[in-house]
Amino acid sequence: MTGLRPDAGEWSHLMRERALTFERRQNMGEGGGWFSRLRAGLAKTRAGLASRVEGLLSGRGGRIDESVYEGLEEALVLADAGVTATMSIMERLRERAKREAPKGAEDLKRMLKEEIAALLRPVARPLALDPPGLAAAMVVGVNGSGKTTSVGKLAWRLQREGRQVIIGAADTFRAAAIEQLQVWGRRAGAAVIAHEPGADPAAVAFDAAQAAVARGADVLLVDTAGRLHTRTNLMEELRKVHRVMTSRLGQPLREVLLVLDATTGQNGLVQARQFAEAVPLTGIVLTKLDGTAKGGIVIAIASELGLPVKLVGVGEGAEDLQDFAPEAFAEALFS
Amino acid sequence: MPETDSPAGRGGAALFGNLAERLQAALGKLKGRGKLSERDVEEALREVRLALLEADVNFRVVKDFLAQVKERAVGQEVMQSLTPGQQVIKIVHEELTALMGGSHARLALSGKAPHVVMLVGLQGSGKTTSAAKLANLLRKQGHRPLLVAADVYRPAAIRQLEVLGQQLEVPVFSLGERHDPVDIARAALSHARDRGHDVVVVDTAGRLHVDEELMAELERMAEALNPRETLLVLDAMTGQEAVNVAQRFNERFELSGFILTKLDGDARGGAALSVRAVVGQPVKFAGVGEKLDQLEPFHPERMASRILGMGDVLTLIEKAQMAMDAEEAQRMAAKLKSAEFTLEDFLVQLRQVRNMGPLDQLLGMIPGLAGASQLKGLDVDEKQLKRIEAIIQSMTPEERAHPAIINGSRRRRIARGSGTSVQDVNRLLKQFEQTRGLLKQLGAGKGSRRARSIFARLFQG
Ligand SMILES: Nc1nc2c(ncn2[C@@H]2O[C@H](COP(=O)(O)OP(=O)(O)O)[C@@H](O)[C@H]2O)c(=O)[nH]1
Ligand SMILES: [Mg+2]
């Protein structure tokens, strides 16, 4: 296994990154939990939706008229929830308002958040990588969504929990993708199984599975190359990687995670559908929630496909990976 | 949402699959009915609004845009051959195209060299790949570009650019990860001067527009570099956030344009319209694949059609406008019956296809094809198309009319002439034969079925 300690050069880079992260945190008024960090990040945007919705709600003395509903609807669309999901949520909200007579606009907003949280609660499920046995996972997704980084963060987290992690570098296509993952492997203290650039990704996955079994590792994480879901041949390749891993391990993968960038618009739904058709997705990792994007597309995905959301990425540092929390998520949509 | 198998090219558009019918239901199908009334326009724009939102055009941009369209449309004469709904969409399409920025905007590389092109953007938007592609393009145009690796944050980002530079044989300047990017920028510039590079393409680290620290760092880089072009690299799949991102970057860096990446997917790409609308600068290039030659000039007209995603209606409108269509179809049908569909016809069809925009989108436009399950998973490859075109162009007229005469030595000549391999030529001829065979079988069938088989054949393998 690669040592826990990075080499000298690596180390100074890491230190600087820590310092940067630290500074950033201070600026953001870090107060524990990703929600407060999200808020802090959001607070910086003047053009943010927050003030607009707030304005709409308070400007009319809290009374509920059609414009309040429109404001909430706009907020949902602006969060990328999509027209269809937005319409059906608003429909439910109107019905509920008829039954429960909200006291004012604020109360209505609270109900909306509850509706969204209720919609998301069934899909907020924890990672299924717990002991006993070898827990294997792979990440899939379009280019640049954050797969490699998420694998790195996850390896880091699991190693810190005392699990022995092996990483498979099955992105053999993108230039320097292997090196990128190796840096993460060193950070996490996890061994990285890699072949040459351009090698067959399924062969890498096979070897990684082999190594995980042979070394009695606790967790196997396999990174894959980014691909657009419209590329049939690349989706076929993904199937093969999954098939080879599964058959080598003699059991299904515990997690097949779609890594989705929170800035993604309506195409995210198509991505989820198409990747789910190629490999048996078990959940989503929603990355880059540290920006101003709300990641509302997971609402659309949850309501149409019921695909669980497992983790959220909130930065580029090793510790910036959190479990998905529906209430905080719903709250952040309107903050 | 009942429909889940929306075909490639119309991502998320299932809702609008029968837009033509809905427009008809709302506005009637009577053609050329005098002037557009306010009600006509409003009814039609309601559908357009949904389509634009589904395409990820920003909510507020949609609002402003439609207000503008409405103003222009009310009172306009309806063309004889169109219904009021179609007329409104025709206007929308024209306005969209205009808003997207007329014709293709070029890089402004005038004044004293070296000219700096700085690429900025969020994490994962495609800056590094785009930098390499841009350098490749510039070199093909006779420039001597230098690539600068200034992403010191993402692990192995510098290495990535170095590998790409090696593949392209374009020099890459870097100082490794342990230098301040501002120092890297300065050093790169003097290096470029020393070595006589006329264009410097700088790859910067991805950053969030709200990350004050990194935005300030980028500002210092821009000061050091004094870039001629600052291009925001934007993922075509970006949703409503695109406007905030573009606005923030523009406030601080005076963007000169955009590169829209990952356009080879099926995202409708409404973000392109949003950023154009809020920043006022054009999209200059589009990334259409992972390979390093897959960066193209941006075509506003095609993008407008794609964003609108109303293939069925747009096709109808086009048909109405081009009288030639009907005759052409008849001529083709006659040819099919007599089985004299030649490579020449094949090429004509290809050219038409190429003129009309991205293929996957086009496939979605063909009436009756939008819901065709056969289309699912069809891998449309523009490059392959170009290759086929090159091969047919390398044939003599006689060979095109009578492919049977193309023997081994002719095949070799054609391959040489088109810069392809004999296998490529063989494959094309085989595809052509299969297509012709199929066409014969389907000769009596409907146009859509015929078209489907042509396209399906073309893009297999
Ligand atoms: N701000 C932020 N950046 C992220 C996050 N996750 C990944 N990134 C960045 O997004 C970029 C692409 O990530 P990468 O893991 O290489 O994507 P891949 O192509 O899917 O493997 C890199 O610059 C990462 O540092 C996140 O949660 N927040
Ligand atoms: Mg990767």
mmCIF file of C-alpha atoms in Angstrom, chain A:
data_model
loop_
_atom_site.group_PDB
_atom_site.id
_atom_site.type_symbol
_atom_site.label_atom_id
_atom_site.label_comp_id
_atom_site.label_asym_id
_atom_site.label_seq_id
_atom_site.Cartn_x
_atom_site.Cartn_y
_atom_site.Cartn_z
ATOM 1 C CA MET A 1 0.000 0.000 0.000
ATOM 2 C CA THR A 2 1.081 3.498 -0.714
ATOM 3 C CA GLY A 3 2.081 5.263 2.463
ATOM 4 C CA LEU A 4 -0.236 7.641 4.200
ATOM 5 C CA ARG A 5 2.389 10.309 3.997
ATOM 6 C CA PRO A 6 2.678 12.242 0.779
ATOM 7 C CA ASP A 7 6.148 13.030 -0.552
ATOM 8 C CA ALA A 8 7.711 16.392 0.168
ATOM 9 C CA GLY A 9 6.537 18.162 -2.968
ATOM 10 C CA GLU A 10 3.098 16.769 -2.691
ATOM 11 C CA TRP A 11 3.056 17.778 0.914
ATOM 12 C CA SER A 12 3.718 21.446 0.375
ATOM 13 C CA HIS A 13 1.032 21.495 -2.260
ATOM 14 C CA LEU A 14 -1.319 19.885 0.177
ATOM 15 C CA MET A 15 -0.420 22.333 2.903
ATOM 16 C CA ARG A 16 -1.054 25.245 0.660
ATOM 17 C CA GLU A 17 -4.329 23.797 -0.367
ATOM 18 C CA ARG A 18 -5.260 23.365 3.268
ATOM 19 C CA ALA A 19 -4.308 26.934 3.975
ATOM 20 C CA LEU A 20 -6.427 28.052 1.074
ATOM 21 C CA THR A 21 -9.308 25.925 2.145
ATOM 22 C CA PHE A 22 -8.931 27.238 5.621
ATOM 23 C CA GLU A 23 -8.947 30.815 4.473
ATOM 24 C CA ARG A 24 -11.955 30.184 2.318
ATOM 25 C CA ARG A 25 -13.773 28.645 5.185
ATOM 26 C CA GLN A 26 -13.096 31.640 7.338
ATOM 27 C CA ASN A 27 -14.416 33.904 4.662
ATOM 28 C CA MET A 28 -17.466 31.814 4.327
ATOM 29 C CA GLY A 29 -18.143 31.905 8.053
ATOM 30 C CA GLU A 30 -17.830 28.175 8.483
ATOM 31 C CA GLY A 31 -20.107 27.030 11.231
ATOM 32 C CA GLY A 32 -20.278 23.282 10.835
ATOM 33 C CA GLY A 33 -22.431 21.295 8.463
ATOM 34 C CA TRP A 34 -22.702 21.854 4.778
ATOM 35 C CA PHE A 35 -25.867 23.783 5.012
ATOM 36 C CA SER A 36 -24.288 26.716 6.761
ATOM 37 C CA ARG A 37 -21.490 26.646 4.237
ATOM 38 C CA LEU A 38 -23.994 26.641 1.465
ATOM 39 C CA ARG A 39 -25.756 29.572 2.998
ATOM 40 C CA ALA A 40 -22.509 31.425 3.441
ATOM 41 C CA GLY A 41 -21.644 30.812 -0.172
ATOM 42 C CA LEU A 42 -25.046 31.894 -1.296
ATOM 43 C CA ALA A 43 -25.070 34.996 0.792
ATOM 44 C CA LYS A 44 -22.368 36.340 -1.467
ATOM 45 C CA THR A 45 -24.510 36.497 -4.543
ATOM 46 C CA ARG A 46 -26.427 39.689 -4.804
ATOM 47 C CA ALA A 47 -28.327 38.441 -7.767
ATOM 48 C CA GLY A 48 -29.371 35.477 -5.664
ATOM 49 C CA LEU A 49 -32.851 34.279 -5.712
ATOM 50 C CA ALA A 50 -33.147 34.603 -1.970
ATOM 51 C CA SER A 51 -33.730 38.292 -1.824
ATOM 52 C CA ARG A 52 -36.124 38.117 -4.737
ATOM 53 C CA VAL A 53 -38.360 35.536 -3.206
ATOM 54 C CA GLU A 54 -38.048 37.158 0.163
ATOM 55 C CA GLY A 55 -39.020 40.454 -1.415
ATOM 56 C CA LEU A 56 -42.001 38.948 -3.076
ATOM 57 C CA LEU A 57 -43.173 37.421 0.132
ATOM 58 C CA SER A 58 -42.696 40.339 2.423
ATOM 59 C CA GLY A 59 -43.588 43.127 0.028
ATOM 60 C CA ARG A 60 -47.252 42.244 0.210
ATOM 61 C CA GLY A 61 -47.544 42.098 3.932
ATOM 62 C CA GLY A 62 -47.310 38.342 3.881
ATOM 63 C CA ARG A 63 -50.680 37.968 2.212
ATOM 64 C CA ILE A 64 -51.090 35.140 -0.219
ATOM 65 C CA ASP A 65 -52.164 36.081 -3.684
ATOM 66 C CA GLU A 66 -51.381 34.634 -7.090
ATOM 67 C CA SER A 67 -48.069 36.462 -7.289
ATOM 68 C CA VAL A 68 -46.810 34.611 -4.240
ATOM 69 C CA TYR A 69 -47.444 31.322 -5.968
ATOM 70 C CA GLU A 70 -45.772 32.627 -9.080
ATOM 71 C CA GLY A 71 -42.746 33.690 -7.084
ATOM 72 C CA LEU A 72 -42.398 30.237 -5.579
ATOM 73 C CA GLU A 73 -42.855 28.628 -8.947
ATOM 74 C CA GLU A 74 -40.169 30.844 -10.411
ATOM 75 C CA ALA A 75 -37.853 29.903 -7.561
ATOM 76 C CA LEU A 76 -38.284 26.226 -8.328
ATOM 77 C CA VAL A 77 -37.683 26.654 -12.042
ATOM 78 C CA LEU A 78 -34.631 28.803 -11.328
ATOM 79 C CA ALA A 79 -33.324 25.996 -9.141
ATOM 80 C CA ASP A 80 -33.490 23.679 -12.203
ATOM 81 C CA ALA A 81 -36.335 21.573 -10.843
ATOM 82 C CA GLY A 82 -37.852 21.583 -14.329
ATOM 83 C CA VAL A 83 -41.289 22.600 -15.502
ATOM 84 C CA THR A 84 -42.976 19.246 -15.013
ATOM 85 C CA ALA A 85 -41.777 18.642 -11.467
ATOM 86 C CA THR A 86 -42.431 22.269 -10.557
ATOM 87 C CA MET A 87 -46.004 22.088 -11.833
ATOM 88 C CA SER A 88 -46.800 18.966 -9.884
ATOM 89 C CA ILE A 89 -45.241 20.284 -6.684
ATOM 90 C CA MET A 90 -47.121 23.560 -7.011
ATOM 91 C CA GLU A 91 -50.307 21.630 -7.628
ATOM 92 C CA ARG A 92 -49.811 19.758 -4.401
ATOM 93 C CA LEU A 93 -49.002 22.969 -2.578
ATOM 94 C CA ARG A 94 -52.228 24.591 -3.765
ATOM 95 C CA GLU A 95 -54.246 21.637 -2.613
ATOM 96 C CA ARG A 96 -52.569 21.621 0.728
ATOM 97 C CA ALA A 97 -53.132 25.355 1.093
ATOM 98 C CA LYS A 98 -56.833 24.744 0.517
ATOM 99 C CA ARG A 99 -56.908 22.201 3.332
ATOM 100 C CA GLU A 100 -54.616 23.850 5.827
ATOM 101 C CA ALA A 101 -55.098 27.563 5.212
ATOM 102 C CA PRO A 102 -51.555 28.923 5.624
ATOM 103 C CA LYS A 103 -51.318 31.982 7.840
ATOM 104 C CA GLY A 104 -49.309 33.978 5.351
ATOM 105 C CA ALA A 105 -46.726 33.841 2.637
ATOM 106 C CA GLU A 106 -44.019 32.666 5.019
ATOM 107 C CA ASP A 107 -46.191 29.826 6.162
ATOM 108 C CA LEU A 108 -46.861 28.863 2.570
ATOM 109 C CA LYS A 109 -43.171 28.799 1.869
ATOM 110 C CA ARG A 110 -42.651 26.533 4.842
ATOM 111 C CA MET A 111 -45.247 24.171 3.438
ATOM 112 C CA LEU A 112 -43.500 24.144 0.095
ATOM 113 C CA LYS A 113 -40.213 23.251 1.727
ATOM 114 C CA GLU A 114 -41.961 20.464 3.572
ATOM 115 C CA GLU A 115 -43.463 19.173 0.356
ATOM 116 C CA ILE A 116 -40.071 19.088 -1.284
ATOM 117 C CA ALA A 117 -38.384 17.491 1.682
ATOM 118 C CA ALA A 118 -41.153 14.897 1.786
ATOM 119 C CA LEU A 119 -40.610 14.174 -1.878
ATOM 120 C CA LEU A 120 -36.889 13.760 -1.328
ATOM 121 C CA ARG A 121 -36.947 11.832 1.940
ATOM 122 C CA PRO A 122 -37.618 8.473 0.316
ATOM 123 C CA VAL A 123 -34.625 8.938 -1.985
ATOM 124 C CA ALA A 124 -32.232 10.142 0.711
ATOM 125 C CA ARG A 125 -30.521 6.895 1.475
ATOM 126 C CA PRO A 126 -27.163 6.243 3.084
ATOM 127 C CA LEU A 127 -24.253 4.680 1.246
ATOM 128 C CA ALA A 128 -24.364 0.931 1.299
ATOM 129 C CA LEU A 129 -20.674 0.328 1.829
ATOM 130 C CA ASP A 130 -20.773 -0.853 5.412
ATOM 131 C CA PRO A 131 -18.993 -4.012 6.609
ATOM 132 C CA PRO A 132 -18.902 -6.929 6.529
ATOM 133 C CA GLY A 133 -17.383 -8.147 3.303
ATOM 134 C CA LEU A 134 -15.777 -6.408 0.395
ATOM 135 C CA ALA A 135 -17.937 -3.433 -0.579
ATOM 136 C CA ALA A 136 -17.460 -2.496 -4.218
ATOM 137 C CA ALA A 137 -18.587 0.685 -5.922
ATOM 138 C CA MET A 138 -18.116 2.413 -9.238
ATOM 139 C CA VAL A 139 -18.799 5.963 -10.375
ATOM 140 C CA VAL A 140 -20.190 6.956 -13.755
ATOM 141 C CA GLY A 141 -21.205 10.211 -15.395
ATOM 142 C CA VAL A 142 -20.579 12.787 -18.079
ATOM 143 C CA ASN A 143 -17.249 14.543 -18.538
ATOM 144 C CA GLY A 144 -16.159 16.868 -15.763
ATOM 145 C CA SER A 145 -19.006 16.127 -13.379
ATOM 146 C CA GLY A 146 -16.627 15.310 -10.530
ATOM 147 C CA LYS A 147 -16.211 11.542 -10.624
ATOM 148 C CA THR A 148 -12.500 11.362 -9.885
ATOM 149 C CA THR A 149 -12.701 13.961 -7.152
ATOM 150 C CA SER A 150 -15.648 12.175 -5.565
ATOM 151 C CA VAL A 151 -13.802 8.874 -5.607
ATOM 152 C CA GLY A 152 -10.867 10.639 -3.966
ATOM 153 C CA LYS A 153 -13.003 12.206 -1.276
ATOM 154 C CA LEU A 154 -14.839 8.993 -0.608
ATOM 155 C CA ALA A 155 -11.592 7.040 -0.334
ATOM 156 C CA TRP A 156 -10.326 9.648 2.076
ATOM 157 C CA ARG A 157 -13.427 9.409 4.218
ATOM 158 C CA LEU A 158 -13.456 5.629 4.305
ATOM 159 C CA GLN A 159 -9.753 5.352 5.072
ATOM 160 C CA ARG A 160 -10.264 7.725 7.962
ATOM 161 C CA GLU A 161 -12.982 5.437 9.222
ATOM 162 C CA GLY A 162 -10.370 2.715 9.288
ATOM 163 C CA ARG A 163 -11.474 0.895 6.149
ATOM 164 C CA GLN A 164 -8.880 -0.365 3.728
ATOM 165 C CA VAL A 165 -9.709 1.096 0.327
ATOM 166 C CA ILE A 166 -8.462 0.082 -3.099
ATOM 167 C CA ILE A 167 -9.082 2.367 -6.058
ATOM 168 C CA GLY A 168 -9.298 1.258 -9.676
ATOM 169 C CA ALA A 169 -8.236 3.817 -12.290
ATOM 170 C CA ALA A 170 -10.523 2.794 -15.131
ATOM 171 C CA ASP A 171 -10.454 6.199 -16.789
ATOM 172 C CA THR A 172 -7.712 5.305 -19.191
ATOM 173 C CA PHE A 173 -8.907 7.781 -21.790
ATOM 174 C CA ARG A 174 -8.588 11.341 -20.525
ATOM 175 C CA ALA A 175 -5.054 12.675 -20.481
ATOM 176 C CA ALA A 176 -3.510 12.458 -16.995
ATOM 177 C CA ALA A 177 -6.688 11.091 -15.438
ATOM 178 C CA ILE A 178 -4.650 8.303 -13.893
ATOM 179 C CA GLU A 179 -2.172 10.734 -12.330
ATOM 180 C CA GLN A 180 -5.065 12.779 -10.977
ATOM 181 C CA LEU A 181 -6.470 9.741 -9.253
ATOM 182 C CA GLN A 182 -3.047 8.718 -7.975
ATOM 183 C CA VAL A 183 -2.702 12.062 -6.249
ATOM 184 C CA TRP A 184 -6.017 11.400 -4.560
ATOM 185 C CA GLY A 185 -4.893 7.894 -3.670
ATOM 186 C CA ARG A 186 -1.873 9.326 -1.876
ATOM 187 C CA ARG A 187 -3.990 11.871 -0.058
ATOM 188 C CA ALA A 188 -6.371 9.206 1.119
ATOM 189 C CA GLY A 189 -3.707 6.591 1.759
ATOM 190 C CA ALA A 190 -5.390 4.170 -0.603
ATOM 191 C CA ALA A 191 -3.695 1.968 -3.181
ATOM 192 C CA VAL A 192 -4.499 2.787 -6.798
ATOM 193 C CA ILE A 193 -4.589 -0.014 -9.350
ATOM 194 C CA ALA A 194 -3.782 1.423 -12.764
ATOM 195 C CA HIS A 195 -2.719 0.371 -16.234
ATOM 196 C CA GLU A 196 -1.190 2.399 -19.031
ATOM 197 C CA PRO A 197 -3.137 5.249 -20.611
ATOM 198 C CA GLY A 198 -5.341 3.874 -23.350
ATOM 199 C CA ALA A 199 -5.640 0.427 -21.739
ATOM 200 C CA ASP A 200 -8.925 -1.457 -21.681
ATOM 201 C CA PRO A 201 -10.925 -0.025 -18.780
ATOM 202 C CA ALA A 202 -12.605 -3.356 -18.155
ATOM 203 C CA ALA A 203 -9.200 -4.967 -17.708
ATOM 204 C CA VAL A 204 -8.287 -2.319 -15.136
ATOM 205 C CA ALA A 205 -11.544 -2.903 -13.294
ATOM 206 C CA PHE A 206 -10.888 -6.622 -13.342
ATOM 207 C CA ASP A 207 -7.405 -6.204 -11.910
ATOM 208 C CA ALA A 208 -8.652 -3.809 -9.275
ATOM 209 C CA ALA A 209 -11.323 -6.307 -8.235
ATOM 210 C CA GLN A 210 -8.703 -9.035 -8.206
ATOM 211 C CA ALA A 211 -6.386 -6.947 -6.033
ATOM 212 C CA ALA A 212 -9.175 -6.020 -3.640
ATOM 213 C CA VAL A 213 -10.047 -9.660 -3.133
ATOM 214 C CA ALA A 214 -6.427 -10.814 -2.866
ATOM 215 C CA ARG A 215 -5.473 -8.130 -0.367
ATOM 216 C CA GLY A 216 -8.613 -8.537 1.666
ATOM 217 C CA ALA A 217 -9.547 -4.891 1.206
ATOM 218 C CA ASP A 218 -12.731 -3.541 2.734
ATOM 219 C CA VAL A 219 -13.760 -1.269 -0.077
ATOM 220 C CA LEU A 220 -13.150 -1.130 -3.820
ATOM 221 C CA LEU A 221 -13.848 2.137 -5.638
ATOM 222 C CA VAL A 222 -13.601 2.246 -9.419
ATOM 223 C CA ASP A 223 -13.368 5.533 -11.300
ATOM 224 C CA THR A 224 -14.452 5.590 -14.951
ATOM 225 C CA ALA A 225 -13.945 7.959 -17.850
ATOM 226 C CA GLY A 226 -16.520 10.666 -18.379
ATOM 227 C CA ARG A 227 -18.849 9.990 -21.290
ATOM 228 C CA LEU A 228 -21.883 11.559 -22.817
ATOM 229 C CA HIS A 229 -24.849 9.242 -22.507
ATOM 230 C CA THR A 230 -25.531 9.640 -26.217
ATOM 231 C CA ARG A 231 -22.389 7.751 -27.166
ATOM 232 C CA THR A 232 -23.652 4.238 -27.638
ATOM 233 C CA ASN A 233 -20.278 2.603 -27.904
ATOM 234 C CA LEU A 234 -19.002 4.278 -24.756
ATOM 235 C CA MET A 235 -22.119 3.261 -22.873
ATOM 236 C CA GLU A 236 -21.468 -0.265 -24.056
ATOM 237 C CA GLU A 237 -17.941 -0.001 -22.690
ATOM 238 C CA LEU A 238 -19.389 1.050 -19.348
ATOM 239 C CA ARG A 239 -21.645 -1.986 -19.313
ATOM 240 C CA LYS A 240 -18.637 -4.135 -19.873
ATOM 241 C CA VAL A 241 -16.671 -2.563 -17.023
ATOM 242 C CA HIS A 242 -19.613 -3.208 -14.745
ATOM 243 C CA ARG A 243 -20.102 -6.746 -15.990
ATOM 244 C CA VAL A 244 -16.459 -7.676 -15.603
ATOM 245 C CA MET A 245 -16.277 -6.284 -12.085
ATOM 246 C CA THR A 246 -19.457 -8.003 -11.017
ATOM 247 C CA SER A 247 -18.420 -11.339 -12.353
ATOM 248 C CA ARG A 248 -14.937 -11.140 -10.842
ATOM 249 C CA LEU A 249 -16.397 -10.265 -7.453
ATOM 250 C CA GLY A 250 -19.114 -12.865 -7.753
ATOM 251 C CA GLN A 251 -21.695 -10.466 -6.372
ATOM 252 C CA PRO A 252 -23.449 -7.265 -7.379
ATOM 253 C CA LEU A 253 -21.721 -3.961 -6.765
ATOM 254 C CA ARG A 254 -22.985 -2.305 -3.622
ATOM 255 C CA GLU A 255 -23.027 1.108 -5.264
ATOM 256 C CA VAL A 256 -23.149 2.278 -8.863
ATOM 257 C CA LEU A 257 -23.141 6.034 -8.464
ATOM 258 C CA LEU A 258 -24.069 8.628 -11.049
ATOM 259 C CA VAL A 259 -21.993 11.730 -10.399
ATOM 260 C CA LEU A 260 -24.024 14.762 -11.351
ATOM 261 C CA ASP A 261 -22.909 18.393 -11.396
ATOM 262 C CA ALA A 262 -25.348 20.616 -9.479
ATOM 263 C CA THR A 263 -25.234 23.212 -12.251
ATOM 264 C CA THR A 264 -26.757 20.705 -14.661
ATOM 265 C CA GLY A 265 -30.068 21.675 -16.166
ATOM 266 C CA GLN A 266 -32.803 19.512 -17.600
ATOM 267 C CA ASN A 267 -30.356 17.258 -19.393
ATOM 268 C CA GLY A 268 -29.596 15.770 -15.971
ATOM 269 C CA LEU A 269 -32.842 13.850 -16.168
ATOM 270 C CA VAL A 270 -31.890 12.394 -19.520
ATOM 271 C CA GLN A 271 -28.483 11.493 -18.136
ATOM 272 C CA ALA A 272 -30.022 9.663 -15.209
ATOM 273 C CA ARG A 273 -32.345 7.717 -17.486
ATOM 274 C CA GLN A 274 -29.670 6.763 -19.955
ATOM 275 C CA PHE A 275 -27.003 5.778 -17.466
ATOM 276 C CA ALA A 276 -29.591 3.785 -15.540
ATOM 277 C CA GLU A 277 -30.338 1.915 -18.715
ATOM 278 C CA ALA A 278 -26.690 0.988 -19.170
ATOM 279 C CA VAL A 279 -25.782 0.072 -15.600
ATOM 280 C CA PRO A 280 -27.902 -0.552 -12.487
ATOM 281 C CA LEU A 281 -27.541 2.831 -10.805
ATOM 282 C CA THR A 282 -27.952 2.797 -7.043
ATOM 283 C CA GLY A 283 -27.768 6.522 -6.460
ATOM 284 C CA ILE A 284 -26.495 9.987 -7.222
ATOM 285 C CA VAL A 285 -23.573 12.021 -5.984
ATOM 286 C CA LEU A 286 -24.533 15.659 -6.452
ATOM 287 C CA THR A 287 -21.352 17.724 -6.778
ATOM 288 C CA LYS A 288 -20.434 21.410 -6.701
ATOM 289 C CA LEU A 289 -23.197 22.416 -4.315
ATOM 290 C CA ASP A 290 -20.735 24.889 -2.840
ATOM 291 C CA GLY A 291 -21.537 27.239 -5.718
ATOM 292 C CA THR A 292 -24.808 29.033 -6.205
ATOM 293 C CA ALA A 293 -26.416 26.236 -8.175
ATOM 294 C CA LYS A 294 -29.214 24.583 -6.228
ATOM 295 C CA GLY A 295 -29.130 21.173 -7.857
ATOM 296 C CA GLY A 296 -32.900 21.173 -8.286
ATOM 297 C CA ILE A 297 -32.616 18.642 -11.074
ATOM 298 C CA VAL A 298 -32.482 15.918 -8.422
ATOM 299 C CA ILE A 299 -36.062 16.846 -7.591
ATOM 300 C CA ALA A 300 -37.053 16.077 -11.157
ATOM 301 C CA ILE A 301 -35.016 12.883 -11.070
ATOM 302 C CA ALA A 302 -36.483 11.845 -7.735
ATOM 303 C CA SER A 303 -40.031 12.415 -8.885
ATOM 304 C CA GLU A 304 -39.624 10.669 -12.188
ATOM 305 C CA LEU A 305 -37.120 7.916 -11.499
ATOM 306 C CA GLY A 306 -37.000 7.630 -7.721
ATOM 307 C CA LEU A 307 -33.228 7.352 -7.924
ATOM 308 C CA PRO A 308 -31.664 7.832 -4.470
ATOM 309 C CA VAL A 309 -29.368 10.758 -3.745
ATOM 310 C CA LYS A 310 -26.535 9.563 -1.564
ATOM 311 C CA LEU A 311 -23.841 12.176 -1.273
ATOM 312 C CA VAL A 312 -23.224 15.817 -2.030
ATOM 313 C CA GLY A 313 -19.944 17.463 -2.970
ATOM 314 C CA VAL A 314 -19.350 20.873 -1.427
ATOM 315 C CA GLY A 315 -15.832 21.757 -2.474
ATOM 316 C CA GLU A 316 -12.554 20.532 -3.863
ATOM 317 C CA GLY A 317 -11.001 19.453 -0.590
ATOM 318 C CA ALA A 318 -10.861 15.885 0.690
ATOM 319 C CA GLU A 319 -13.369 16.549 3.436
ATOM 320 C CA ASP A 320 -15.896 18.254 1.176
ATOM 321 C CA LEU A 321 -18.214 15.293 0.820
ATOM 322 C CA GLN A 322 -21.403 15.031 2.834
ATOM 323 C CA ASP A 323 -24.415 12.807 3.171
ATOM 324 C CA PHE A 324 -27.489 14.114 1.468
ATOM 325 C CA ALA A 325 -29.994 15.753 3.804
ATOM 326 C CA PRO A 326 -33.414 16.483 2.262
ATOM 327 C CA GLU A 327 -34.480 19.145 4.760
ATOM 328 C CA ALA A 328 -31.292 21.136 4.404
ATOM 329 C CA PHE A 329 -31.489 20.755 0.662
ATOM 330 C CA ALA A 330 -35.068 22.012 0.528
ATOM 331 C CA GLU A 331 -34.124 24.873 2.804
ATOM 332 C CA ALA A 332 -31.193 25.862 0.601
ATOM 333 C CA LEU A 333 -33.419 26.004 -2.460
ATOM 334 C CA PHE A 334 -35.003 29.151 -1.090
ATOM 335 C CA SER A 335 -32.165 30.620 0.894
#
